[in-house]
């Protein structure tokens, strides 16, 4: 029972209302934060929002192209080569289901090896949401041709860097590993 705006326990209605608003605002902010974190790990790489143009330059860059009528993105690592005109091998690294190119790049150790051995590293993003590769019934994406996407990346690379078409390699994690099988069977 309250008296003069006081509730039992010495809490006023006003302070209870402020606490309720604080909890509501804090909860909404937490939900937005969780959604942003989940999206950053399962959605397209943020680097794809500001893609590079022109010839490939040493370091990491994002590239965008149209494949199967869709805007697709990949991250490209170019080593600081002594002979940039010399054709280089290419290593594709495919992320797993609900991953993305930036996430795989953060756990992979390709770049120091690429510097030492002088090869390009390509980290493509899958498609749909969560990002995935179009392989098998559980990850099926109608009308999306990821094998064509790899072909399109190779054509784009040939226009911006010196690549050695006889030395194209691919590796992948989980769903990306499954996609490597399809790509090698279709492009070998």
Short mmCIF file of C-alpha atoms in Angstrom, two decimals:
data_model
loop_
_atom_site.label_atom_id
_atom_site.label_comp_id
_atom_site.label_asym_id
_atom_site.label_seq_id
_atom_site.Cartn_x
_atom_site.Cartn_y
_atom_site.Cartn_z
CA UNK A 1 0.00 0.00 0.00
CA UNK A 2 1.35 3.40 -0.86
CA UNK A 3 1.06 6.74 0.87
CA UNK A 4 1.89 10.13 -0.71
CA UNK A 5 3.38 8.54 -3.84
CA UNK A 6 5.49 6.09 -1.83
CA UNK A 7 5.21 2.40 -2.25
CA UNK A 8 6.20 -0.07 0.39
CA UNK A 9 9.95 -0.40 0.51
CA UNK A 10 10.52 3.36 -0.02
CA UNK A 11 10.32 3.29 -3.86
CA UNK A 12 8.35 6.00 -5.61
CA UNK A 13 6.27 5.44 -8.74
CA UNK A 14 8.52 7.98 -10.50
CA UNK A 15 11.75 6.04 -9.77
CA UNK A 16 10.10 2.77 -10.76
CA UNK A 17 9.06 4.35 -14.07
CA UNK A 18 12.61 5.63 -14.70
CA UNK A 19 14.04 2.19 -13.96
CA UNK A 20 11.53 0.61 -16.35
CA UNK A 21 12.50 3.04 -19.13
CA UNK A 22 16.18 2.38 -18.49
CA UNK A 23 15.65 -1.38 -18.69
CA UNK A 24 13.66 -0.95 -21.92
CA UNK A 25 16.27 1.30 -23.57
CA UNK A 26 19.13 -0.93 -22.39
CA UNK A 27 17.34 -4.04 -23.69
CA UNK A 28 16.69 -2.45 -27.09
CA UNK A 29 20.32 -1.29 -27.35
CA UNK A 30 21.49 -4.81 -26.45
CA UNK A 31 19.23 -6.33 -29.12
CA UNK A 32 20.54 -3.91 -31.77
CA UNK A 33 24.12 -4.71 -30.72
CA UNK A 34 23.54 -8.48 -30.93
CA UNK A 35 21.92 -8.13 -34.37
CA UNK A 36 24.86 -6.02 -35.58
CA UNK A 37 27.39 -8.58 -34.32
CA UNK A 38 25.50 -11.49 -35.87
CA UNK A 39 25.14 -9.65 -39.18
CA UNK A 40 28.83 -8.69 -39.22
CA UNK A 41 29.73 -12.36 -38.89
CA UNK A 42 27.11 -13.85 -41.22
CA UNK A 43 26.37 -11.07 -43.70
CA UNK A 44 28.50 -9.60 -46.47
CA UNK A 45 31.92 -8.25 -45.56
CA UNK A 46 31.73 -4.57 -44.61
CA UNK A 47 34.77 -3.90 -46.82
CA UNK A 48 32.51 -4.58 -49.81
CA UNK A 49 30.72 -1.30 -49.18
CA UNK A 50 33.76 0.61 -50.53
CA UNK A 51 35.28 -1.57 -53.28
CA UNK A 52 38.55 -0.77 -55.05
CA UNK A 53 38.75 0.02 -58.75
CA UNK A 54 41.51 -0.29 -61.30
CA UNK A 55 44.59 -2.47 -61.18
CA UNK A 56 45.29 -4.58 -58.11
CA UNK A 57 47.65 -2.97 -55.62
CA UNK A 58 49.67 -4.65 -52.85
CA UNK A 59 47.71 -5.34 -49.68
CA UNK A 60 44.06 -6.15 -49.09
CA UNK A 61 41.21 -4.68 -51.11
CA UNK A 62 37.59 -5.48 -51.78
CA UNK A 63 36.36 -5.99 -55.33
CA UNK A 64 32.80 -6.10 -56.61
CA UNK A 65 31.45 -7.63 -59.81
CA UNK A 66 28.17 -8.77 -61.30
CA UNK A 67 27.79 -12.55 -61.50
CA UNK A 68 24.58 -14.32 -62.51
CA UNK A 69 22.89 -10.92 -62.41
CA UNK A 70 23.82 -10.34 -58.76
CA UNK A 71 26.30 -7.95 -57.14
CA UNK A 72 28.99 -10.18 -55.61
CA UNK A 73 32.07 -9.30 -53.61
CA UNK A 74 35.48 -10.74 -52.88
CA UNK A 75 38.49 -9.65 -50.88
CA UNK A 76 41.81 -9.75 -52.70
CA UNK A 77 45.24 -9.91 -51.10
CA UNK A 78 48.16 -8.93 -53.35
CA UNK A 79 51.70 -9.49 -52.03
CA UNK A 80 54.31 -6.76 -52.33
CA UNK A 81 56.04 -8.47 -55.27
CA UNK A 82 59.38 -7.52 -56.80
CA UNK A 83 57.99 -8.34 -60.27
CA UNK A 84 54.29 -7.36 -60.41
CA UNK A 85 54.08 -8.13 -64.16
CA UNK A 86 55.15 -11.76 -63.61
CA UNK A 87 52.07 -14.06 -63.60
CA UNK A 88 51.21 -15.21 -60.09
CA UNK A 89 49.35 -18.24 -58.78
CA UNK A 90 45.94 -17.67 -57.19
CA UNK A 91 44.59 -19.30 -54.01
CA UNK A 92 40.85 -19.10 -53.35
CA UNK A 93 39.79 -19.46 -49.69
CA UNK A 94 36.05 -20.11 -49.22
CA UNK A 95 34.33 -19.46 -45.88
CA UNK A 96 31.87 -21.85 -44.29
CA UNK A 97 28.08 -21.65 -43.87
CA UNK A 98 27.07 -18.43 -42.05
CA UNK A 99 30.61 -17.07 -42.34
CA UNK A 100 32.02 -14.40 -44.60
CA UNK A 101 35.23 -13.49 -46.41
CA UNK A 102 36.42 -11.12 -43.68
CA UNK A 103 35.80 -13.73 -40.98
CA UNK A 104 37.78 -16.41 -42.81
CA UNK A 105 40.55 -13.93 -43.53
CA UNK A 106 40.80 -13.15 -39.81
CA UNK A 107 41.49 -16.79 -38.91
CA UNK A 108 43.40 -17.92 -42.00
CA UNK A 109 47.15 -17.51 -42.29
CA UNK A 110 47.38 -17.17 -46.06
CA UNK A 111 48.82 -13.68 -46.28
CA UNK A 112 52.26 -14.31 -44.74
CA UNK A 113 52.59 -17.38 -46.97
CA UNK A 114 51.45 -15.34 -50.00
CA UNK A 115 54.16 -12.77 -49.24
CA UNK A 116 56.83 -15.44 -48.96
CA UNK A 117 55.70 -17.49 -51.99
CA UNK A 118 54.35 -14.63 -54.13
CA UNK A 119 50.72 -15.55 -54.88
CA UNK A 120 47.32 -13.82 -54.80
CA UNK A 121 44.72 -14.78 -52.19
CA UNK A 122 41.01 -14.45 -52.99
CA UNK A 123 38.41 -14.53 -50.20
CA UNK A 124 34.98 -14.48 -51.91
CA UNK A 125 31.70 -13.93 -50.08
CA UNK A 126 28.96 -16.51 -50.55
CA UNK A 127 25.42 -15.34 -51.17
CA UNK A 128 21.99 -15.14 -49.53
CA UNK A 129 21.55 -14.83 -45.76
CA UNK A 130 23.22 -16.27 -43.90
CA UNK A 131 26.05 -16.30 -46.45
CA UNK A 132 26.69 -19.71 -47.90
CA UNK A 133 27.77 -21.55 -51.02
CA UNK A 134 25.15 -23.08 -53.30
CA UNK A 135 25.91 -26.72 -52.65
CA UNK A 136 23.57 -29.49 -51.62
CA UNK A 137 19.98 -29.46 -50.42
CA UNK A 138 20.63 -27.70 -47.08
CA UNK A 139 22.40 -24.72 -48.67
CA UNK A 140 20.50 -24.52 -51.96
CA UNK A 141 20.09 -21.03 -53.40
CA UNK A 142 17.92 -21.12 -56.53
CA UNK A 143 19.33 -19.30 -59.58
CA UNK A 144 22.73 -18.70 -57.92
CA UNK A 145 25.71 -20.15 -59.78
CA UNK A 146 28.77 -20.07 -57.54
CA UNK A 147 30.91 -21.93 -60.08
CA UNK A 148 30.20 -19.07 -62.49
CA UNK A 149 31.11 -16.62 -59.72
CA UNK A 150 34.58 -18.20 -59.50
CA UNK A 151 34.89 -17.98 -63.30
CA UNK A 152 33.88 -14.32 -63.11
CA UNK A 153 36.45 -13.64 -60.38
CA UNK A 154 39.16 -15.25 -62.52
CA UNK A 155 38.15 -13.04 -65.48
CA UNK A 156 38.18 -9.97 -63.21
CA UNK A 157 41.60 -10.94 -61.84
CA UNK A 158 42.98 -11.38 -65.35
CA UNK A 159 41.95 -7.78 -66.07
CA UNK A 160 43.55 -6.27 -62.94
CA UNK A 161 46.59 -8.48 -62.20
CA UNK A 162 49.01 -10.88 -63.85
CA UNK A 163 47.73 -14.37 -62.99
CA UNK A 164 49.02 -17.79 -63.97
CA UNK A 165 45.97 -19.76 -65.22
CA UNK A 166 47.88 -23.04 -64.81
CA UNK A 167 48.28 -22.41 -61.05
CA UNK A 168 44.81 -21.78 -59.63
CA UNK A 169 44.16 -23.40 -56.25
CA UNK A 170 41.15 -23.54 -53.96
CA UNK A 171 40.55 -24.41 -50.33
CA UNK A 172 37.52 -24.05 -48.12
CA UNK A 173 36.08 -24.52 -44.67
CA UNK A 174 32.92 -26.59 -44.07
CA UNK A 175 30.33 -25.46 -46.66
CA UNK A 176 33.23 -23.75 -48.45
CA UNK A 177 35.05 -27.09 -48.49
CA UNK A 178 32.04 -28.69 -50.15
CA UNK A 179 32.05 -25.92 -52.73
CA UNK A 180 35.73 -26.54 -53.52
CA UNK A 181 34.75 -30.04 -54.61
CA UNK A 182 32.07 -28.73 -56.99
CA UNK A 183 34.38 -26.05 -58.39
CA UNK A 184 37.27 -28.44 -59.03
CA UNK A 185 34.95 -30.95 -60.71
CA UNK A 186 33.46 -28.24 -62.94
CA UNK A 187 36.53 -26.17 -63.74
CA UNK A 188 39.33 -28.76 -63.88
#
